[in-house]
CSV table of N, CA, C and O in Angstrom, one decimal:
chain,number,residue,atom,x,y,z
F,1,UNK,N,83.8,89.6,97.3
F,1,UNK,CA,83.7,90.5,96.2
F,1,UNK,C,82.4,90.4,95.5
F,1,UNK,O,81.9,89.3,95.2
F,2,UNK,N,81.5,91.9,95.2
F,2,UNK,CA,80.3,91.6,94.3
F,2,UNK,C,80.3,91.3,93.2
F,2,UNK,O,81.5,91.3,92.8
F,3,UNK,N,79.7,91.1,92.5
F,3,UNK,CA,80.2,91.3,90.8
F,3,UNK,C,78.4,91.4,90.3
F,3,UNK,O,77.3,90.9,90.6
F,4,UNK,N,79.0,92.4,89.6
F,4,UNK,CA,77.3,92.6,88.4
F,4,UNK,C,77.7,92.1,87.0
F,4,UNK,O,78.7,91.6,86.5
F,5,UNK,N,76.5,92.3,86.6
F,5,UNK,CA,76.2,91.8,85.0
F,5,UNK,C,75.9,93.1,84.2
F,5,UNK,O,75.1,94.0,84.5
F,6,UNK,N,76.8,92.9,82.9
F,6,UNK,CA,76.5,94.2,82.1
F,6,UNK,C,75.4,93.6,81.1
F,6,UNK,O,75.4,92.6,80.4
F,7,UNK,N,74.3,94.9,81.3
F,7,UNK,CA,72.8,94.8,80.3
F,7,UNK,C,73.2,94.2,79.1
F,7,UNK,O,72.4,93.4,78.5
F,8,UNK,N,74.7,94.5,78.5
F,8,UNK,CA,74.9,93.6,76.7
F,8,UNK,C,75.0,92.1,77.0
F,8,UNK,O,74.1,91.4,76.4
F,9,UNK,N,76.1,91.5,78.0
F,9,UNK,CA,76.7,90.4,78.0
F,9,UNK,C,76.6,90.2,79.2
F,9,UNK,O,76.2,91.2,79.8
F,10,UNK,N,76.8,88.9,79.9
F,10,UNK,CA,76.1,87.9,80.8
F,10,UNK,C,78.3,87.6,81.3
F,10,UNK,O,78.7,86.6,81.8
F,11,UNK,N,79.0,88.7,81.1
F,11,UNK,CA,79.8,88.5,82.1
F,11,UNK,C,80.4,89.3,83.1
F,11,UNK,O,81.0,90.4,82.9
F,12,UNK,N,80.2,88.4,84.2
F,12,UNK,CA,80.2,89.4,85.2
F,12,UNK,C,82.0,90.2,85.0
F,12,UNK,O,83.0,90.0,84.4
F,13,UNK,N,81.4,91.4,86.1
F,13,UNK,CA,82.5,92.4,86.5
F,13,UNK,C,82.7,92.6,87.6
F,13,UNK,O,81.6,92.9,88.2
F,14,UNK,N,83.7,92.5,88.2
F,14,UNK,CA,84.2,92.6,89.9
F,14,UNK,C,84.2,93.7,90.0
F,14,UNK,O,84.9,94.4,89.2
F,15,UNK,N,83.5,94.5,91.1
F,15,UNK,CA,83.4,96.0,91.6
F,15,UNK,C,84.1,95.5,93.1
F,15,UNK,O,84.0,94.7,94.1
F,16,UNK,N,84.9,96.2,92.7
F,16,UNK,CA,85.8,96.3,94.2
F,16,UNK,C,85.9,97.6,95.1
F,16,UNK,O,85.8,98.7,94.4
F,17,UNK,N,86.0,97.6,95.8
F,17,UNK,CA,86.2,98.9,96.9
F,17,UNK,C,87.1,100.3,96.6
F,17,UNK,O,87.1,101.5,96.7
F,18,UNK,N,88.1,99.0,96.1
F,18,UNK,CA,89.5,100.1,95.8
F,18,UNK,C,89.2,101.0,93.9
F,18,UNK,O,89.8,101.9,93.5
F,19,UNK,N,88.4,100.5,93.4
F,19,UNK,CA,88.2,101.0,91.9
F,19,UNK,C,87.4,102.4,92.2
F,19,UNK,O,87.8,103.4,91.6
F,20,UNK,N,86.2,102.7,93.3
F,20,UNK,CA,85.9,103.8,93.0
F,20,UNK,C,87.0,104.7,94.0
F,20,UNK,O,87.5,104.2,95.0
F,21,UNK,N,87.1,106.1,93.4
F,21,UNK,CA,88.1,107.1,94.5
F,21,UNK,C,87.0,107.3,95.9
F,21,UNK,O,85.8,107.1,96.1
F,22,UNK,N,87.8,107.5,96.6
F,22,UNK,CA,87.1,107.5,98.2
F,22,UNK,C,86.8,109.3,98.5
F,22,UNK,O,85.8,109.7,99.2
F,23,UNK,N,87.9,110.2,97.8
F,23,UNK,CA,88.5,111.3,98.1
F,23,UNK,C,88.4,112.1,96.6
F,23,UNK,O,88.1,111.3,95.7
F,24,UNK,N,88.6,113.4,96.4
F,24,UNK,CA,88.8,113.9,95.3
F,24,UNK,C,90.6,113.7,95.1
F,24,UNK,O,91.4,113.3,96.0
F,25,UNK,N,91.1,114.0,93.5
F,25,UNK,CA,92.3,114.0,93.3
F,25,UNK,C,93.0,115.8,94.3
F,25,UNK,O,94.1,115.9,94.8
F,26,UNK,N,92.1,116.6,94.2
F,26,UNK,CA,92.1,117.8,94.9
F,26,UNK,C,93.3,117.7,96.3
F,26,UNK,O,94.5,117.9,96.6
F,27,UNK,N,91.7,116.8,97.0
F,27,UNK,CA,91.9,117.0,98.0
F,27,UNK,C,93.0,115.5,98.9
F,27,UNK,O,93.4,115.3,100.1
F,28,UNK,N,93.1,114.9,97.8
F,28,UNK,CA,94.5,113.8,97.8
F,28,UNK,C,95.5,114.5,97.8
F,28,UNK,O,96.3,114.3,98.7
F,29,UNK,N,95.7,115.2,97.0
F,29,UNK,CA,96.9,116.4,96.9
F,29,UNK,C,97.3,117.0,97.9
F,29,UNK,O,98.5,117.2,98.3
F,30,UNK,N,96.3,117.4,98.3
F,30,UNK,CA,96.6,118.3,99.2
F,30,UNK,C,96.9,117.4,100.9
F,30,UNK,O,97.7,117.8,101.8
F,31,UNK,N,96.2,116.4,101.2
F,31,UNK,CA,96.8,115.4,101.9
F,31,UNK,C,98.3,114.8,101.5
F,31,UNK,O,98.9,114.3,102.5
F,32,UNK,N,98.8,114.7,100.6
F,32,UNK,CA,100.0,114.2,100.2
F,32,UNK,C,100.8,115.4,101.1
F,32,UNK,O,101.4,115.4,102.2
F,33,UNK,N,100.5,116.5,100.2
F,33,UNK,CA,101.6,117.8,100.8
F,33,UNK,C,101.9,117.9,101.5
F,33,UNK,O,103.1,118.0,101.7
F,34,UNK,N,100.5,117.8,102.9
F,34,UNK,CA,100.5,118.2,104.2
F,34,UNK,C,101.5,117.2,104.7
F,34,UNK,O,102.2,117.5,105.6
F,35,UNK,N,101.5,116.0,104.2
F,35,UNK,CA,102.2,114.5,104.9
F,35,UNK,C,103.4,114.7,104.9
F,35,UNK,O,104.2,114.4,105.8
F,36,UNK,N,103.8,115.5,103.4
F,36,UNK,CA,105.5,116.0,103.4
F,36,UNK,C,105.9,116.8,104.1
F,36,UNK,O,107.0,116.7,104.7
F,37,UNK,N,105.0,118.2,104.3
F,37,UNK,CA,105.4,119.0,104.9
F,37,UNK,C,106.0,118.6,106.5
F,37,UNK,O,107.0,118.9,107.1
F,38,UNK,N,104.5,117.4,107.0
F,38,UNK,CA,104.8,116.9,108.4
F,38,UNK,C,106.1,116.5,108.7
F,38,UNK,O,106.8,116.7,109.7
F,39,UNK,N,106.3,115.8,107.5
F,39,UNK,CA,107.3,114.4,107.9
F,39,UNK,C,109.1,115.5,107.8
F,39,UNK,O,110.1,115.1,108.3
F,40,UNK,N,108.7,116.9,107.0
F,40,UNK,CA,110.5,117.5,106.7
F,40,UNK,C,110.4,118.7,107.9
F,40,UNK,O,111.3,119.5,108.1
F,41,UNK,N,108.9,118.6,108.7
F,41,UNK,CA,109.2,119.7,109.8
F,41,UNK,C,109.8,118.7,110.9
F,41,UNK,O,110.7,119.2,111.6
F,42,UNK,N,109.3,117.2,111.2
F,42,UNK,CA,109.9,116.4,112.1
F,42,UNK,C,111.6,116.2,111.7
F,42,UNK,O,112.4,116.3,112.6
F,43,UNK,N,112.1,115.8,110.5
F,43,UNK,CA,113.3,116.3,110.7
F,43,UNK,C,114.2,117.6,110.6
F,43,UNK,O,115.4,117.7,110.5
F,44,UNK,N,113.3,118.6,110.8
F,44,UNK,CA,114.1,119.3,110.7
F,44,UNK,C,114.2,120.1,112.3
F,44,UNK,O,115.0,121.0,112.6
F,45,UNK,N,113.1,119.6,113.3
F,45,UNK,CA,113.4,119.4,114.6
F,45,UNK,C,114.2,118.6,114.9
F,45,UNK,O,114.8,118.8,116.0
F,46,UNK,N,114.5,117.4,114.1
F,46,UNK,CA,115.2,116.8,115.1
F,46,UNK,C,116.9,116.9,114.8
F,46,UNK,O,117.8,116.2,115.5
F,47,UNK,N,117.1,117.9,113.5
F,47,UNK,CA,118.1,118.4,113.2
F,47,UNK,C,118.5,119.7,114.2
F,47,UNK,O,119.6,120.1,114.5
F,48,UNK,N,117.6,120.1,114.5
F,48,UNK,CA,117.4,121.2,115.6
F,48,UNK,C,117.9,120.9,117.2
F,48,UNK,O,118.6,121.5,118.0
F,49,UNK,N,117.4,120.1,117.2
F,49,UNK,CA,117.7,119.4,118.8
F,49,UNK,C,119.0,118.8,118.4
F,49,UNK,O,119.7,118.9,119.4
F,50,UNK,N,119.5,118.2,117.6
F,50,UNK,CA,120.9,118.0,117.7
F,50,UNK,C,121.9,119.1,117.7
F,50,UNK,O,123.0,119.0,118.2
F,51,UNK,N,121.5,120.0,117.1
F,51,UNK,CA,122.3,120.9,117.1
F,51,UNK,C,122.6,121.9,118.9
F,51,UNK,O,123.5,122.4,119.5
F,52,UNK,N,121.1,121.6,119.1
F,52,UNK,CA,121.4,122.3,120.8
F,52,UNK,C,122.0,121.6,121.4
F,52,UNK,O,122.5,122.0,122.4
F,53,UNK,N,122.0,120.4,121.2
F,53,UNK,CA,122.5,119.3,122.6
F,53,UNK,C,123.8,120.0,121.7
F,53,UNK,O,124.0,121.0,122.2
F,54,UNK,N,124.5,119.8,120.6
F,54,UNK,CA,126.1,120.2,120.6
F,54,UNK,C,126.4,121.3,120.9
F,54,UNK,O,127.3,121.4,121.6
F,55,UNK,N,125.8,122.4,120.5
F,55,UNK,CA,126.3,123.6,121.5
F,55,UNK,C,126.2,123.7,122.7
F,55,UNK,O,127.0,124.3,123.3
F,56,UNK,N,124.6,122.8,123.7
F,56,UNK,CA,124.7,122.8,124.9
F,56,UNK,C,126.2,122.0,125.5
F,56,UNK,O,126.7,122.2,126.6
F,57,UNK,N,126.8,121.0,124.6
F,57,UNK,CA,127.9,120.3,125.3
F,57,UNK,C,129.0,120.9,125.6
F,57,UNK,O,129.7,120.9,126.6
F,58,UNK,N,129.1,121.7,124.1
F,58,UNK,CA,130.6,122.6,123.7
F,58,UNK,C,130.3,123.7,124.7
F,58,UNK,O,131.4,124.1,125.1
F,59,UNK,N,129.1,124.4,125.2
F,59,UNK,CA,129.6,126.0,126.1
F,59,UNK,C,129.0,124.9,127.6
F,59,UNK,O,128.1,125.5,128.3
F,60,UNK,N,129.3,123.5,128.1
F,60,UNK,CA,129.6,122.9,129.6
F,60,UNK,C,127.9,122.4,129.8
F,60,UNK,O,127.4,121.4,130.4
F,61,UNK,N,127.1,123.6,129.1
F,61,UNK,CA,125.7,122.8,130.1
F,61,UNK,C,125.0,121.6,129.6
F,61,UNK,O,123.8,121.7,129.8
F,62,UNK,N,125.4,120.7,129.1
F,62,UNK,CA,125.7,119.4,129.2
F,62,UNK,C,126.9,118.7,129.9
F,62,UNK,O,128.1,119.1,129.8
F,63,UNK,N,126.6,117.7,130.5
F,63,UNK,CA,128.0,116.5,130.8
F,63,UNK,C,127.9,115.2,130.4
F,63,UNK,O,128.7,114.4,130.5
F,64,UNK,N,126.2,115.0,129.7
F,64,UNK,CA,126.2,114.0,129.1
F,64,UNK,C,126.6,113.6,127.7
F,64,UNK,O,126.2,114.2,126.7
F,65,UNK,N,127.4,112.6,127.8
F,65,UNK,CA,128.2,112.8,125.7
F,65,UNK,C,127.1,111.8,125.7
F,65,UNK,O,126.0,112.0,125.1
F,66,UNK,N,127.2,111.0,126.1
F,66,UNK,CA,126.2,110.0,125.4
F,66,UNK,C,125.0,110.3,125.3
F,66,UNK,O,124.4,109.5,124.5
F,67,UNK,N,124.2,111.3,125.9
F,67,UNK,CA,122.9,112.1,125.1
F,67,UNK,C,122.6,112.8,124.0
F,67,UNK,O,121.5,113.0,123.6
F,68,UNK,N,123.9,113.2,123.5
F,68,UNK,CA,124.2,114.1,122.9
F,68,UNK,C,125.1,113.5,121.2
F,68,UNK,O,125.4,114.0,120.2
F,69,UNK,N,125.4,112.2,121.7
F,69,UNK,CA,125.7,111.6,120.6
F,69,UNK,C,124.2,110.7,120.2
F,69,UNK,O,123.9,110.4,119.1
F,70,UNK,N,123.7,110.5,121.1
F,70,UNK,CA,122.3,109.5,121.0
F,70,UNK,C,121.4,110.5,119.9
F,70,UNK,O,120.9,109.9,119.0
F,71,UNK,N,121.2,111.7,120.1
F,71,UNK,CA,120.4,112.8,119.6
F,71,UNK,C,120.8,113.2,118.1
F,71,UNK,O,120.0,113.3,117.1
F,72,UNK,N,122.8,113.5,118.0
F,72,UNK,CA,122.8,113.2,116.6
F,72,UNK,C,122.9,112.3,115.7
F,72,UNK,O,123.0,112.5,114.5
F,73,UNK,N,122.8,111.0,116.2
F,73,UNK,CA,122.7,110.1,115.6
F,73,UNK,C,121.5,110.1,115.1
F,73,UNK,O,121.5,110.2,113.9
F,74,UNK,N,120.2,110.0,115.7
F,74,UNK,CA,118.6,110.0,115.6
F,74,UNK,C,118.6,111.0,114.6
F,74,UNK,O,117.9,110.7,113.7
F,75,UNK,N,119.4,112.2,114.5
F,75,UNK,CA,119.2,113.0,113.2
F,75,UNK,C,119.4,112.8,112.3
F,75,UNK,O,118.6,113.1,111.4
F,76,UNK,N,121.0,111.7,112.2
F,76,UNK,CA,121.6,111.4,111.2
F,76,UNK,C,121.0,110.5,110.4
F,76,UNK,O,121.2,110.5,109.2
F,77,UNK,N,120.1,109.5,111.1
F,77,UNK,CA,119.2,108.5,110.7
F,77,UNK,C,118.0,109.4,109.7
F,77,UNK,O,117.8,109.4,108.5
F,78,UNK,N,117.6,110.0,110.5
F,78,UNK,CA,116.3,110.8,109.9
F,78,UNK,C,116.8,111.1,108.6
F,78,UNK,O,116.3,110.5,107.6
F,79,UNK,N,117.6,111.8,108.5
F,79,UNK,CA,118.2,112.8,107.8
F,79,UNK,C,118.5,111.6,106.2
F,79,UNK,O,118.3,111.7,105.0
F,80,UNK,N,118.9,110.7,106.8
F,80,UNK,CA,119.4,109.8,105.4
F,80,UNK,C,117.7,109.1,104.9
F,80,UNK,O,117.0,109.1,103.8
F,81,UNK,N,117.6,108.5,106.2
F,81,UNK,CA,116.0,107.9,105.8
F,81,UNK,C,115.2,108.9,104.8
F,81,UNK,O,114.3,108.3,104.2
F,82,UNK,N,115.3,110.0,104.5
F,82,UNK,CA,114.3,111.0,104.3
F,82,UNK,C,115.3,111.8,103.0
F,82,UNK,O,114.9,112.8,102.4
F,83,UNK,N,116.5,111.2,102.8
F,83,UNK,CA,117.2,111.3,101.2
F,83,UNK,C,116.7,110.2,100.5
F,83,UNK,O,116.4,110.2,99.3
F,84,UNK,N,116.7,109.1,101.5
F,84,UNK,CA,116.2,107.4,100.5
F,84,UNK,C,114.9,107.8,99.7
F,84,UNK,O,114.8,107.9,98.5
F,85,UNK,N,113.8,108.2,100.8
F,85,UNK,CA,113.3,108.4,100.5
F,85,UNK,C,112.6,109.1,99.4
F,85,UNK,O,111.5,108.8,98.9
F,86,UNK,N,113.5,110.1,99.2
F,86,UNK,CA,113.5,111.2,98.4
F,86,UNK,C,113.4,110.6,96.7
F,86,UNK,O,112.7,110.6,95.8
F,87,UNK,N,114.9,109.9,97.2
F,87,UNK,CA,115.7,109.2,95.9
F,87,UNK,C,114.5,108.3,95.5
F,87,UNK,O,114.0,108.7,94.4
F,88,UNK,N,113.6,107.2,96.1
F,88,UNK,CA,112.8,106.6,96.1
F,88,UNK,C,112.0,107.0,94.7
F,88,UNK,O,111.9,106.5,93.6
F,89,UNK,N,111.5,108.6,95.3
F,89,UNK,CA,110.5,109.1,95.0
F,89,UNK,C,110.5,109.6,93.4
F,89,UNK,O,109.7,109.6,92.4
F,90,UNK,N,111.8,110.0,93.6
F,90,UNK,CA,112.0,110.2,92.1
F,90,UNK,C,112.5,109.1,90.8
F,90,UNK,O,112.4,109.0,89.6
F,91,UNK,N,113.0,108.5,91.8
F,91,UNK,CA,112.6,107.0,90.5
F,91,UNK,C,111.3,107.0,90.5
F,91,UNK,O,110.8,107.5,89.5
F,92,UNK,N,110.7,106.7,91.2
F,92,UNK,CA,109.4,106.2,90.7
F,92,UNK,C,108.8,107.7,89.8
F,92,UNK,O,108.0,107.3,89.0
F,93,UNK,N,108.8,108.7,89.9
F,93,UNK,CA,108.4,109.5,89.0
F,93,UNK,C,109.0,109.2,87.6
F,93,UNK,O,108.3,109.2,86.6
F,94,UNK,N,110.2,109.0,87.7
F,94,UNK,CA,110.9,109.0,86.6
F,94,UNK,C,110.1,108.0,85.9
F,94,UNK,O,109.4,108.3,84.9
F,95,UNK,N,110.2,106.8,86.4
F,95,UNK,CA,109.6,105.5,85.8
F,95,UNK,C,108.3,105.8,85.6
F,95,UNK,O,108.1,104.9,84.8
F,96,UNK,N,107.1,106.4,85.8
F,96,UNK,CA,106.4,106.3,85.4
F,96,UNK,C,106.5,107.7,84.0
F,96,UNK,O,105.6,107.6,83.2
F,97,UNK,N,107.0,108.3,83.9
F,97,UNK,CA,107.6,109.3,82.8
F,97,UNK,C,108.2,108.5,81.9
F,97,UNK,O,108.2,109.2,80.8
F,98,UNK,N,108.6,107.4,81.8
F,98,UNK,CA,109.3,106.6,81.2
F,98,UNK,C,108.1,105.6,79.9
F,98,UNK,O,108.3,105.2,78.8
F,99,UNK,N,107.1,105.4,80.7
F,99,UNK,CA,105.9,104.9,80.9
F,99,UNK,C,105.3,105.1,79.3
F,99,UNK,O,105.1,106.3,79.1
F,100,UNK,N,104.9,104.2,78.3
F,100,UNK,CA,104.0,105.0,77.6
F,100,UNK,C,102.7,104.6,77.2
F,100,UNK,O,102.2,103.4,77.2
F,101,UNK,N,102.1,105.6,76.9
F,101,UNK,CA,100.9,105.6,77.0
F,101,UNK,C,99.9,105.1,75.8
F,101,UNK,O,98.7,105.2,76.0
């Protein structure tokens, strides 16, 4: 870690990496978005694909159950992972709403 000296006083200050932004807040945002968007179009493929494997089972063109239970399960995961997370997200907004300034 560097550290400079301020022109008043002779004590130093740690400049670290993580203190200046790397990115605008703009264009952070808009990276956040894109990451949500990504992450609720993958479950909602893979809410998709469970749903075919159960109609492929129910009208015969499947004979694998265990594919087809393997597939909604992987949804069901997603699907909860991505309420936690949700829940996650809004405590922590809350808590920082909470927050004073």
């Amino acid at each position: 870690m560097k550290t400079i000296f301020k022109p008043m006083s002779n004590s130093p200050i740690p400049i670290s990496q993580y203190m200046k932004p790397k990115i605008s807040p703009g264009k952070a945002q808009a990276k956040f978005a894109d990451s949500l968007k990504s992450a609720m179009n993958e479950v909602n493929k893979a809410q998709i694909a469970s749903d075919k494997k159960t109609e492929d089972l129910i009208n015969g063109k499947v004979d694998d159950l265990h594919e087809v239970m393997i597939t909604a399960q992987k949804a069901s995961i997603t699907l909860d992972t991505t309420v936690q997370i949700q829940r996650k997200a809004i405590d922590a907004y809350n808590e920082i709403m909470r927050m004073q300034v």
